[in-house]
Coordinates of C-alpha atoms and ligand atoms in Angstrom, one line a residue:
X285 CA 35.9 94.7 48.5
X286 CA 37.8 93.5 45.6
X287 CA 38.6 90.1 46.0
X288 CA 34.8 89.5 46.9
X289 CA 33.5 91.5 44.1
X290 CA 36.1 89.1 41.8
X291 CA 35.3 85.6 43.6
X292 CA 31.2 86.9 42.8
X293 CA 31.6 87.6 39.0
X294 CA 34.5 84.6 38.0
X295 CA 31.7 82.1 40.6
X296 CA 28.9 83.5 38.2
X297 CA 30.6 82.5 35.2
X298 CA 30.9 79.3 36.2
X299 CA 34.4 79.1 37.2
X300 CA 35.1 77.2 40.8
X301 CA 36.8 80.1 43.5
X302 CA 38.5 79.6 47.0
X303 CA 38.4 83.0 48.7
X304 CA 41.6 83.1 50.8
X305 CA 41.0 85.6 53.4
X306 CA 43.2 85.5 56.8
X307 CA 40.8 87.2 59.1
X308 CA 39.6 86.7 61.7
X309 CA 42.8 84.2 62.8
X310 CA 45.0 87.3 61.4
X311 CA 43.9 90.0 62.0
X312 CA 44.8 94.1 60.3
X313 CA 45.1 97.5 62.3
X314 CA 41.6 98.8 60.6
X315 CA 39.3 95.3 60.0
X316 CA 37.0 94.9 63.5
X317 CA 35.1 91.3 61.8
X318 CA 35.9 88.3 60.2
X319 CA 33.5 89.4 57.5
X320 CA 34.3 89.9 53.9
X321 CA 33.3 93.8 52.7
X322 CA 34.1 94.8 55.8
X323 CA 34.4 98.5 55.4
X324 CA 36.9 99.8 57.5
X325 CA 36.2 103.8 57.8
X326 CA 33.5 105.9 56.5
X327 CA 30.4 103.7 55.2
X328 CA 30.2 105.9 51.8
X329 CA 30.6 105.0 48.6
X330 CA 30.8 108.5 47.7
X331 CA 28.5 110.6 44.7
X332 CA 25.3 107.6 43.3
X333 CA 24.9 110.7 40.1
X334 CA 25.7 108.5 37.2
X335 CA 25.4 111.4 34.7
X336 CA 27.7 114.4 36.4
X337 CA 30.0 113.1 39.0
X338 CA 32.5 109.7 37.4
X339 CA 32.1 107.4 40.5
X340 CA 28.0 107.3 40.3
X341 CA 29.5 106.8 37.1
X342 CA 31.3 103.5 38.4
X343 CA 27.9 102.9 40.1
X344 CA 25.9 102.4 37.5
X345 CA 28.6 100.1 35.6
X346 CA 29.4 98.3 38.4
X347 CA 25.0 97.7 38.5
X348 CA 25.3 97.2 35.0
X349 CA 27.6 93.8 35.8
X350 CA 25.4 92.6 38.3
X351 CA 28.0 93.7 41.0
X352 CA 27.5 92.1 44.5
X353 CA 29.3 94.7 46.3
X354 CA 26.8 97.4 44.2
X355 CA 23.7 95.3 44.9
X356 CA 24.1 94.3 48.9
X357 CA 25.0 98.6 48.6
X358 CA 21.9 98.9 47.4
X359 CA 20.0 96.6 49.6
X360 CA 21.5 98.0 53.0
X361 CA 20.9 101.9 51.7
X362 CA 20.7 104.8 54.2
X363 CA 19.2 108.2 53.5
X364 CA 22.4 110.8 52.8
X365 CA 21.0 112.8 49.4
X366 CA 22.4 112.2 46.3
X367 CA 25.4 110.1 48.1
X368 CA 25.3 106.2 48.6
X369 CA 26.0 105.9 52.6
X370 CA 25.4 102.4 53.2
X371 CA 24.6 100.1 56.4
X372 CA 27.9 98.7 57.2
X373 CA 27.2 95.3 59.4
X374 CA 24.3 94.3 57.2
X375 CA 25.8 95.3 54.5
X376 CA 29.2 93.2 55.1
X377 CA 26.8 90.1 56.4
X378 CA 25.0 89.9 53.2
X379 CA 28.5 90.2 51.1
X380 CA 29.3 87.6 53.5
X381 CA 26.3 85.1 52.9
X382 CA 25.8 85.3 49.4
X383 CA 29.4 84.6 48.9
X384 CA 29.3 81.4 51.6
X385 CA 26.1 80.4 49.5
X386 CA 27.2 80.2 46.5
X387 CA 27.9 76.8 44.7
X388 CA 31.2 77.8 42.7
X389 CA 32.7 79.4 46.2
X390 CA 34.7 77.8 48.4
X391 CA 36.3 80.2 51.5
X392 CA 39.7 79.2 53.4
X393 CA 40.9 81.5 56.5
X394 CA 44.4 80.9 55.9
X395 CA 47.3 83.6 55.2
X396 CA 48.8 83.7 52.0
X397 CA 52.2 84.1 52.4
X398 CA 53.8 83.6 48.4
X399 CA 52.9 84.2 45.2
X400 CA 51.8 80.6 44.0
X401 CA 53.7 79.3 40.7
X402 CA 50.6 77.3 39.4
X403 CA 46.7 78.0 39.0
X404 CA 45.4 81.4 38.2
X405 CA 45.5 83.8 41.2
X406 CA 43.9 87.2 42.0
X407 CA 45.5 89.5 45.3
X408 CA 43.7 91.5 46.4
X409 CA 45.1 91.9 49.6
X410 CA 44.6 95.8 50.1
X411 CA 45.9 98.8 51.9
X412 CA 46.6 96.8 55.0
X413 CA 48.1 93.5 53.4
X414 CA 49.4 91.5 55.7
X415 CA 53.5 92.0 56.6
X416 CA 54.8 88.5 54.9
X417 CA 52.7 88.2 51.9
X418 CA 53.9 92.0 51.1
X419 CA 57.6 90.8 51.7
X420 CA 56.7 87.9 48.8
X421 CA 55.6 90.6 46.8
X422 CA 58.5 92.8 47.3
X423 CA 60.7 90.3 46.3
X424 CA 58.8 89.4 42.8
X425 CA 58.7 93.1 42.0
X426 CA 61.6 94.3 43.7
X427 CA 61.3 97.1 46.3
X428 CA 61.4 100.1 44.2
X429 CA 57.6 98.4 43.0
X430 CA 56.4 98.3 46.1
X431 CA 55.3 100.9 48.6
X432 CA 53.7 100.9 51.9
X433 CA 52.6 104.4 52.4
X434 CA 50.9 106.8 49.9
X435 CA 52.1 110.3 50.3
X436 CA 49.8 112.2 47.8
X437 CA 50.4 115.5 46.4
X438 CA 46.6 117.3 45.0
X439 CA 45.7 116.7 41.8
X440 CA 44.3 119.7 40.2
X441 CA 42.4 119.5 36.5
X442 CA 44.3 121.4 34.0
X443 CA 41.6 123.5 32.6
X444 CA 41.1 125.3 36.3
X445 CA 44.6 126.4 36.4
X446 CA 44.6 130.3 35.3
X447 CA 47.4 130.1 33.1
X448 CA 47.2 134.4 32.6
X449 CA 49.0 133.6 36.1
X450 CA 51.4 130.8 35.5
X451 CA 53.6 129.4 32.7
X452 CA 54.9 126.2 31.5
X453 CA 58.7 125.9 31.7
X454 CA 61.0 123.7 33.3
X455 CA 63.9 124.6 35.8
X456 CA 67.3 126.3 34.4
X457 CA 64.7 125.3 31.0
X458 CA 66.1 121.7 31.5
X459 CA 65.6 119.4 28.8
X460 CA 66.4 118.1 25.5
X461 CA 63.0 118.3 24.0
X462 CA 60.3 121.3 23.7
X463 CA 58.8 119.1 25.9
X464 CA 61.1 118.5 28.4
X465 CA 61.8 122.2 28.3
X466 CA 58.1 123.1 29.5
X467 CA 57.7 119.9 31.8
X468 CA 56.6 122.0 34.8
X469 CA 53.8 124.9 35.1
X470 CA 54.7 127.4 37.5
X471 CA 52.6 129.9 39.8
X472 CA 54.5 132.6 41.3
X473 CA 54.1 134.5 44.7
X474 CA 55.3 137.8 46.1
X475 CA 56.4 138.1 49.7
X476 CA 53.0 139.0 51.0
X477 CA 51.4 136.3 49.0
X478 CA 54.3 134.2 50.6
X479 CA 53.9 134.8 54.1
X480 CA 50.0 134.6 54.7
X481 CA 50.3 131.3 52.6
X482 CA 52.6 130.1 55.0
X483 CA 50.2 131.8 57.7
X484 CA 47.7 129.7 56.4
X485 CA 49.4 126.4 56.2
X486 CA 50.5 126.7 59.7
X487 CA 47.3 127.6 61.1
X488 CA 45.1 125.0 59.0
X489 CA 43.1 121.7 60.7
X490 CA 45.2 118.5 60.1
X491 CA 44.0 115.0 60.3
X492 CA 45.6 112.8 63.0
X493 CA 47.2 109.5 62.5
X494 CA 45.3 106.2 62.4
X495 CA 46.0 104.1 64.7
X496 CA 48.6 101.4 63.3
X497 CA 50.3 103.8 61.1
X498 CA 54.0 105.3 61.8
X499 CA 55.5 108.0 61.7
X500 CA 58.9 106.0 59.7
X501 CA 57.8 106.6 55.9
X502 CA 58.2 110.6 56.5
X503 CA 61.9 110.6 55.0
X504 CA 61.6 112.5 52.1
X505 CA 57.8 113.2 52.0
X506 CA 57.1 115.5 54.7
X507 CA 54.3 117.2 54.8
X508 CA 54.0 120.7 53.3
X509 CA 52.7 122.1 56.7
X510 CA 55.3 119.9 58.7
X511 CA 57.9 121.6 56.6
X512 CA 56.2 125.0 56.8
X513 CA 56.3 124.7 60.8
X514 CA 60.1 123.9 60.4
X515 CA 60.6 127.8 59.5
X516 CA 59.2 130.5 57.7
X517 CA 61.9 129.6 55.0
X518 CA 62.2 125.7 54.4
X519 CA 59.3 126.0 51.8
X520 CA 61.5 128.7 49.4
X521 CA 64.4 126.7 49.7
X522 CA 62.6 123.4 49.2
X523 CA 59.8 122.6 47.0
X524 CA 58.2 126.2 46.7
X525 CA 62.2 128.1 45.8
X526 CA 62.3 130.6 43.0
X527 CA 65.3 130.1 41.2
X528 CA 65.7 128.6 37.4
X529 CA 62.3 130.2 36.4
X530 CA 61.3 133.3 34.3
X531 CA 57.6 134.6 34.4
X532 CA 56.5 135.2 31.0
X533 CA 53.8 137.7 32.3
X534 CA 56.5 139.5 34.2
X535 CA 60.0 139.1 33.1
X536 CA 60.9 142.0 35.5
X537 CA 60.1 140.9 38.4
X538 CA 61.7 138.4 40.3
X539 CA 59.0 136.0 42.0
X540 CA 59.8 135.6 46.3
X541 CA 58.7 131.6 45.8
X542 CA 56.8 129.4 42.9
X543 CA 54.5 126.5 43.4
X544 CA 55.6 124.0 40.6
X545 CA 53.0 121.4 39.4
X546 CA 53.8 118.6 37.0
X547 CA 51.7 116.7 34.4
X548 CA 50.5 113.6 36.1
X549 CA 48.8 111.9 33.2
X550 CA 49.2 110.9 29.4
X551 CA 46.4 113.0 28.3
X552 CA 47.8 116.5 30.1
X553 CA 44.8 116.8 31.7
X554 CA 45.6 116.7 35.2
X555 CA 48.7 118.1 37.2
X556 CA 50.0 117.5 40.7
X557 CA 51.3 120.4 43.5
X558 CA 55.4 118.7 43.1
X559 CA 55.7 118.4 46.9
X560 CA 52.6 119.2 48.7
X561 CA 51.7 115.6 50.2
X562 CA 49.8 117.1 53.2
X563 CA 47.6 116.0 56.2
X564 CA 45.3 119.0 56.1
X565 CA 41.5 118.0 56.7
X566 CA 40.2 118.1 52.9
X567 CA 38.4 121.6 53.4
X568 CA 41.5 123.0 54.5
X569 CA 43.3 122.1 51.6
X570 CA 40.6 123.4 48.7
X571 CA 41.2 126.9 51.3
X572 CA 45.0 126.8 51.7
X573 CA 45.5 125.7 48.0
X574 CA 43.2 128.2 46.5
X575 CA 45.7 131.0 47.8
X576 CA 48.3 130.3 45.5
X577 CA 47.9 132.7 42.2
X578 CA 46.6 131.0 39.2
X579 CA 44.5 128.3 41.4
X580 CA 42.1 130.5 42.2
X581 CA 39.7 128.9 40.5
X582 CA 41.2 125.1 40.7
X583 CA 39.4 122.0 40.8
X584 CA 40.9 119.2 42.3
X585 CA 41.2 115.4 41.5
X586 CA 42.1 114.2 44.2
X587 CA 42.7 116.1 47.6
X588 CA 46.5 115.1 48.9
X589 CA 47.3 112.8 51.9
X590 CA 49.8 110.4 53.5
X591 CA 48.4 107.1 54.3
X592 CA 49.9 103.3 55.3
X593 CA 49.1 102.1 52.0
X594 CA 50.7 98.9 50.6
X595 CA 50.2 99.5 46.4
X596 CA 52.5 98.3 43.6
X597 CA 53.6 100.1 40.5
X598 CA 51.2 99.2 38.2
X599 CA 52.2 101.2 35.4
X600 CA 55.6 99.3 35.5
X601 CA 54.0 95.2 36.8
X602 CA 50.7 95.1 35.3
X603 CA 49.4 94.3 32.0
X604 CA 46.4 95.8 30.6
X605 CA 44.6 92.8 31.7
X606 CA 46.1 92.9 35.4
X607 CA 48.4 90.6 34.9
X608 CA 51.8 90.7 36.5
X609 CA 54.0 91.2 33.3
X610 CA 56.8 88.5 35.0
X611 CA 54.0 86.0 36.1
X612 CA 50.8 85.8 33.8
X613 CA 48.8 83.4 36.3
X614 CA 49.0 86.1 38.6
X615 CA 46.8 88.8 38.6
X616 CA 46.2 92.4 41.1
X617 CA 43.0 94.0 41.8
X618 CA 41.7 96.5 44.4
X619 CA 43.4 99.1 46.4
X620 CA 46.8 97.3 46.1
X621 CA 47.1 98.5 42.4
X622 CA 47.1 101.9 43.4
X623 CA 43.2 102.9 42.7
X624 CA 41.9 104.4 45.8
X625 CA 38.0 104.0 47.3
X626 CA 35.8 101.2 48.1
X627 CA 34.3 102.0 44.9
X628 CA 37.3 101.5 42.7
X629 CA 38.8 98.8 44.8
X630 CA 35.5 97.1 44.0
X631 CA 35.6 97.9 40.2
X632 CA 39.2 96.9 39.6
X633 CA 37.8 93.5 41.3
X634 CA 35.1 93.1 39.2
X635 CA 37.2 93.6 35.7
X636 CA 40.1 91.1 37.5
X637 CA 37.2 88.7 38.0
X638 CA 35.9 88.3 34.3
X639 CA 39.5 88.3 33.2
X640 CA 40.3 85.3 35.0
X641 CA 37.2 83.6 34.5
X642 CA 37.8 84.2 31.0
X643 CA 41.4 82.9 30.6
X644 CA 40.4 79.9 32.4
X645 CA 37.4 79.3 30.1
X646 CA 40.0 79.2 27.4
X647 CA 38.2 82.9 25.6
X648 CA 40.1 85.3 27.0
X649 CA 38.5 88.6 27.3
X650 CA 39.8 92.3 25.8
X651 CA 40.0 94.6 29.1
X652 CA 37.4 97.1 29.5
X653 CA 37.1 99.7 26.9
X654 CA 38.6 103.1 27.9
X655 CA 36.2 105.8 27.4
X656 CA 34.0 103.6 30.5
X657 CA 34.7 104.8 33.9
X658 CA 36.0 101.3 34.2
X659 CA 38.2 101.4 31.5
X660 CA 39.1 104.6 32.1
X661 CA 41.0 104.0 35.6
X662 CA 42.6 100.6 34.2
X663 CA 44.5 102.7 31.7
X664 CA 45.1 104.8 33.5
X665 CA 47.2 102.5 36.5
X666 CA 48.4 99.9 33.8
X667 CA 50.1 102.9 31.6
X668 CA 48.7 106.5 31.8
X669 CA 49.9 107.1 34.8
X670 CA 53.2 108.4 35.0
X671 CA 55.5 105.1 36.3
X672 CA 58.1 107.7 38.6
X673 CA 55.4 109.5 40.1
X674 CA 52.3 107.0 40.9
X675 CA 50.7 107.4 43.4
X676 CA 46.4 105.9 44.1
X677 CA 44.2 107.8 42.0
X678 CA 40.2 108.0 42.6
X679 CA 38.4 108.1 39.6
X680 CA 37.7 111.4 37.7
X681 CA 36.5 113.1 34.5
X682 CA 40.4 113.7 34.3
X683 CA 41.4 110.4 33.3
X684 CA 38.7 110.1 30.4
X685 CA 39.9 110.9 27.1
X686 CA 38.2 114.9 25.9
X687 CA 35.3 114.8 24.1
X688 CA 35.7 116.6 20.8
X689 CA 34.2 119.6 20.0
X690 CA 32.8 120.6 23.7
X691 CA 33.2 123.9 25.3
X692 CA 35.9 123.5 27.7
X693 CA 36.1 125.1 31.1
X694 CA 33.8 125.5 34.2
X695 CA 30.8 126.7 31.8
X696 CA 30.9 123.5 29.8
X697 CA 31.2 121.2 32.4
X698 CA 27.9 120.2 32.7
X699 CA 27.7 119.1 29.0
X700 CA 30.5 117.7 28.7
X701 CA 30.4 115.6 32.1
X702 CA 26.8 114.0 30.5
X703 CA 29.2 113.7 27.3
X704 CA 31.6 111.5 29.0
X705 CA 28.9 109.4 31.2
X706 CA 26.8 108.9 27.9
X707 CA 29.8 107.8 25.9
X708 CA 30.9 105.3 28.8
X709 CA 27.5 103.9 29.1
X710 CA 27.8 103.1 25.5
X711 CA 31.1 101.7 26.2
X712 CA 30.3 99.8 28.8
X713 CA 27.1 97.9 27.3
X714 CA 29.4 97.3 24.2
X715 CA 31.6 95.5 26.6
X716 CA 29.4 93.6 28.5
X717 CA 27.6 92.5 25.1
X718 CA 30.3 91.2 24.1
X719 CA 31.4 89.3 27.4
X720 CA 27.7 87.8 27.1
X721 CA 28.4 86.7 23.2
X722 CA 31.5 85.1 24.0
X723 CA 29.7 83.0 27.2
X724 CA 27.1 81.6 24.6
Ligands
LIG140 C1 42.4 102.9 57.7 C2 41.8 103.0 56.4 C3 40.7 103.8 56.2 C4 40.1 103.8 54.9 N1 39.0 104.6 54.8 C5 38.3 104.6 53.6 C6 37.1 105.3 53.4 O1 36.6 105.9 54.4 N2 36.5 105.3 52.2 C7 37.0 104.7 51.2 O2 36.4 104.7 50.1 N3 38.2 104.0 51.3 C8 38.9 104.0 52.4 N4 40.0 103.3 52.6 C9 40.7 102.8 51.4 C10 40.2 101.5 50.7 O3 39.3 101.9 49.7 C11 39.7 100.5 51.5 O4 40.7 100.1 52.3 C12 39.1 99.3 50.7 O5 38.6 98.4 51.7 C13 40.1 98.6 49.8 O6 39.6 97.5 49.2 P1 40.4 96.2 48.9 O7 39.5 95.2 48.4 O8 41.5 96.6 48.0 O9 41.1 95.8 50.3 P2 40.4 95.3 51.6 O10 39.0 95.7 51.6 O11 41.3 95.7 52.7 O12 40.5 93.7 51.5 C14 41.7 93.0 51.5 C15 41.5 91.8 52.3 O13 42.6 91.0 52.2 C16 42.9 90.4 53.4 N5 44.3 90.0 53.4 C17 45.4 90.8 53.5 N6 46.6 90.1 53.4 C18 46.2 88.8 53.3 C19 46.9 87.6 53.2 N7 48.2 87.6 53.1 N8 46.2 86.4 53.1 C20 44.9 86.4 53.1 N9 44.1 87.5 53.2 C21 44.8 88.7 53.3 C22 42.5 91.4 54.4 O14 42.2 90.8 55.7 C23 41.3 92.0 53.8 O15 40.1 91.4 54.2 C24 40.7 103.2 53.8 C25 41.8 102.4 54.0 C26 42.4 102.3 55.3 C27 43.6 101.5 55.4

């Protein structure tokens, strides 16, 4: 997805591309073809509403750039409402073609295996990349950078959390700084509460493993249910235990266990369950989650899972422009930067595309502006994102900066979704303007 979406927008600026891709001679556990945009699971590329939901959003910016992923979508379309469910083999042939036929494209079917010290360079080598470029990698980064699974906690949007329910405070209050002090928000249970949450957990549908993936990366990121099947226990003496902590609401009372989430972005606008990477089926989760007082009401980000997922710590490697901070001619797009979806794998291509195109043309190009969906997730992998923490993000209205002055809440959400997409519509065209000035 991302490395063809790049090759198609650096080949349309006039710049001459090799496409290294290893398959069909090397093949992964998920690619079946030899074909570029393969898509390896679902064939969806999720919400097409460009004005309430922030990957239409990426949709329309992606159209906006004369995408090739976003226009063979487009071509190889299949009925599924207001979602963009697209005909996979078609869909991957035409990628495919246009990419063999163009003049500035050249494709080899060799491995990569290093990071090359000369020319300009865009990986974008995925989820799945293959075992001996990732151990080149490790080695420029160092392996703390580098992780082959994802093991995702829920992300849930601040302004669900019900916070006449929970509190802000941090552990034994922790810290040097106010801060510091409140670094954690905190939603207590009672016994009862307790035990039909653990009930639930137990009980809940679960997603098997692919095919491909092991069962090694578990140490130290176990599953909340795993853990909850362990004994009625583990969970208060592990992530969910009640100690340190005093309820604002109810000094009294002593709570049996507390679900602790911690801010997972700059902006405090989002917050991760600390500890509840989890393989419950997605409708499970919104269920199971919704039990614990003060998420009621919660939205969520991003639903948690555990995944083989080979992604680098962007927020410690990358540069705003996807450069690798200790090797400029080297830049990382797609899933492997820790952005997460077809979709965004495809946008961070696209942006990595222009900004090597540019470079080489000698009129190097600012990154994408941040209130644009695109922008938007680059910040939010090349800094927002907490560095300890990060773990893929799909795009959301969470990474986008507030808009001033709108209601807040579920009642203002429509108005204030429209604010954002209208803003990074703006943004975007600016962008692309000025991509188009510089070219002439
Ligand atoms: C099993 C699985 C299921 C997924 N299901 C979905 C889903 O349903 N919906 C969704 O939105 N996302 C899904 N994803 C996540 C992700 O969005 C997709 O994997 C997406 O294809 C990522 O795009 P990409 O361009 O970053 O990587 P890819 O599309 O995987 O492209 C990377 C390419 O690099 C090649 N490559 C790897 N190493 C080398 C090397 N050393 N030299 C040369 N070539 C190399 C690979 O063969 C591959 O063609 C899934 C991921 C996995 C692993």
């Amino acid at each position: 997805m991302a490395g063809s979406e790049a090759a198609w927008q650096a080949a349309e600026m006039g710049v001459q591309v090799v496409i290294h891709e290893m398959r069909p001679k090397v093949g992964t556990f998920a690619h079946q073809t030899g074909n570029l945009g393969e898509m390896v699971c679902s064939n969806s590329f999720r919400s097409d509403d460009d004005e309430q939901n922030a990957v239409g959003l990426l949709h329309w910016e992606m159209r906006a750039a004369h995408g090739l992923i976003m226009a063979s979508a487009d071509q190889h379309r299949l009925p599924a409402g207001g979602a963009l469910a697209v005909d996979r083999e078609p869909f991957a042939e035409t990628v495919t073609a246009r990419l063999r036929a163009h003049r500035n494209i050249s494709i080899s079917s060799e491995e990569v295996t290093e990071l090359p010290k000369t020319g300009q360079w865009i990986f974008a080598t995925g989820p799945l990349t293959s075992p001996a470029l990732g151990a080149a990698i490790r080695a420029e980064t160092g392996a703390e950078a580098l992780a082959f699974f994802d093991a995702i906690a829920p992300i849930v949007y601040a302004e669900s959390i019900d916070m006449e329910k929970a509190w802000m405070q941090s552990r034994y209050d922790k810290g040097e700084t106010e801060e510091e002090r409140t670094a954690y928000l905190n939603c207590p249970m009672d016994r009862d509460q307790y035990e039909a949450f653990i009930d639930a957990l137990v009980t809940a549908d679960k997603t098997e493993f692919h095919e491909g993936e092991t069962a090694g990366y578990f140490d130290g990121c176990l599953p909340i249910e795993v853990m909850a099947e362990r004994g009625r226990e583990t969970l208060r003496h592990g992530p969910m235990k009640p100690v340190g902590l005093t309820n604002p609401h109810q000094p009294d009372v002593k709570a049996h266990a507390v679900v602790q989430l911690r801010r997972d972005n700059a902006l405090g606008t989002l917050f991760n369950i600390v500890g509840f990477q989890t393989k419950m089926k997605y409708g499970a989760q919104t269920d199971v989650f919704r039990m614990i007082p003060g998420l009621e009401n919660a939205s969520f980000a991003r639903l948690g899972g555990i995944h083989r997922n080979t992604f680098i710590n962007s927020p410690t490697l990358l540069d705003d422009r996807m450069r690798l901070r200790s090797r400029p001619n080297i830049r990382f797009a797609g899933q492997i930067t820790g952005v997460e979806g077809y979709v965004e794998s495809a946008a961070m291509g696209l942006l990595a595309g222009r900004l090597a195109a540019a470079d080489i043309l000698g009129r190097p190009l600012a990154t994408a502006p941040q209130d644009s969906a695109m922008g938007a997730l680059i910040h939010h992998i090349t800094g927002g994102a907490e560095a300890k923490t990060f773990q893929p993000m799909n795009v959301n209205f969470g990474l986008f900066r507030p808009v001033e002055g709108l209601k807040g809440g579920r009642r203002g959400r429509k108005d204030r979704y429209k604010a954002y997409t209208d803003r990074a519509k703006a943004a975007w065209q600016g962008w692309l303007e000025q991509c188009a000035l510089d070219a002439a």
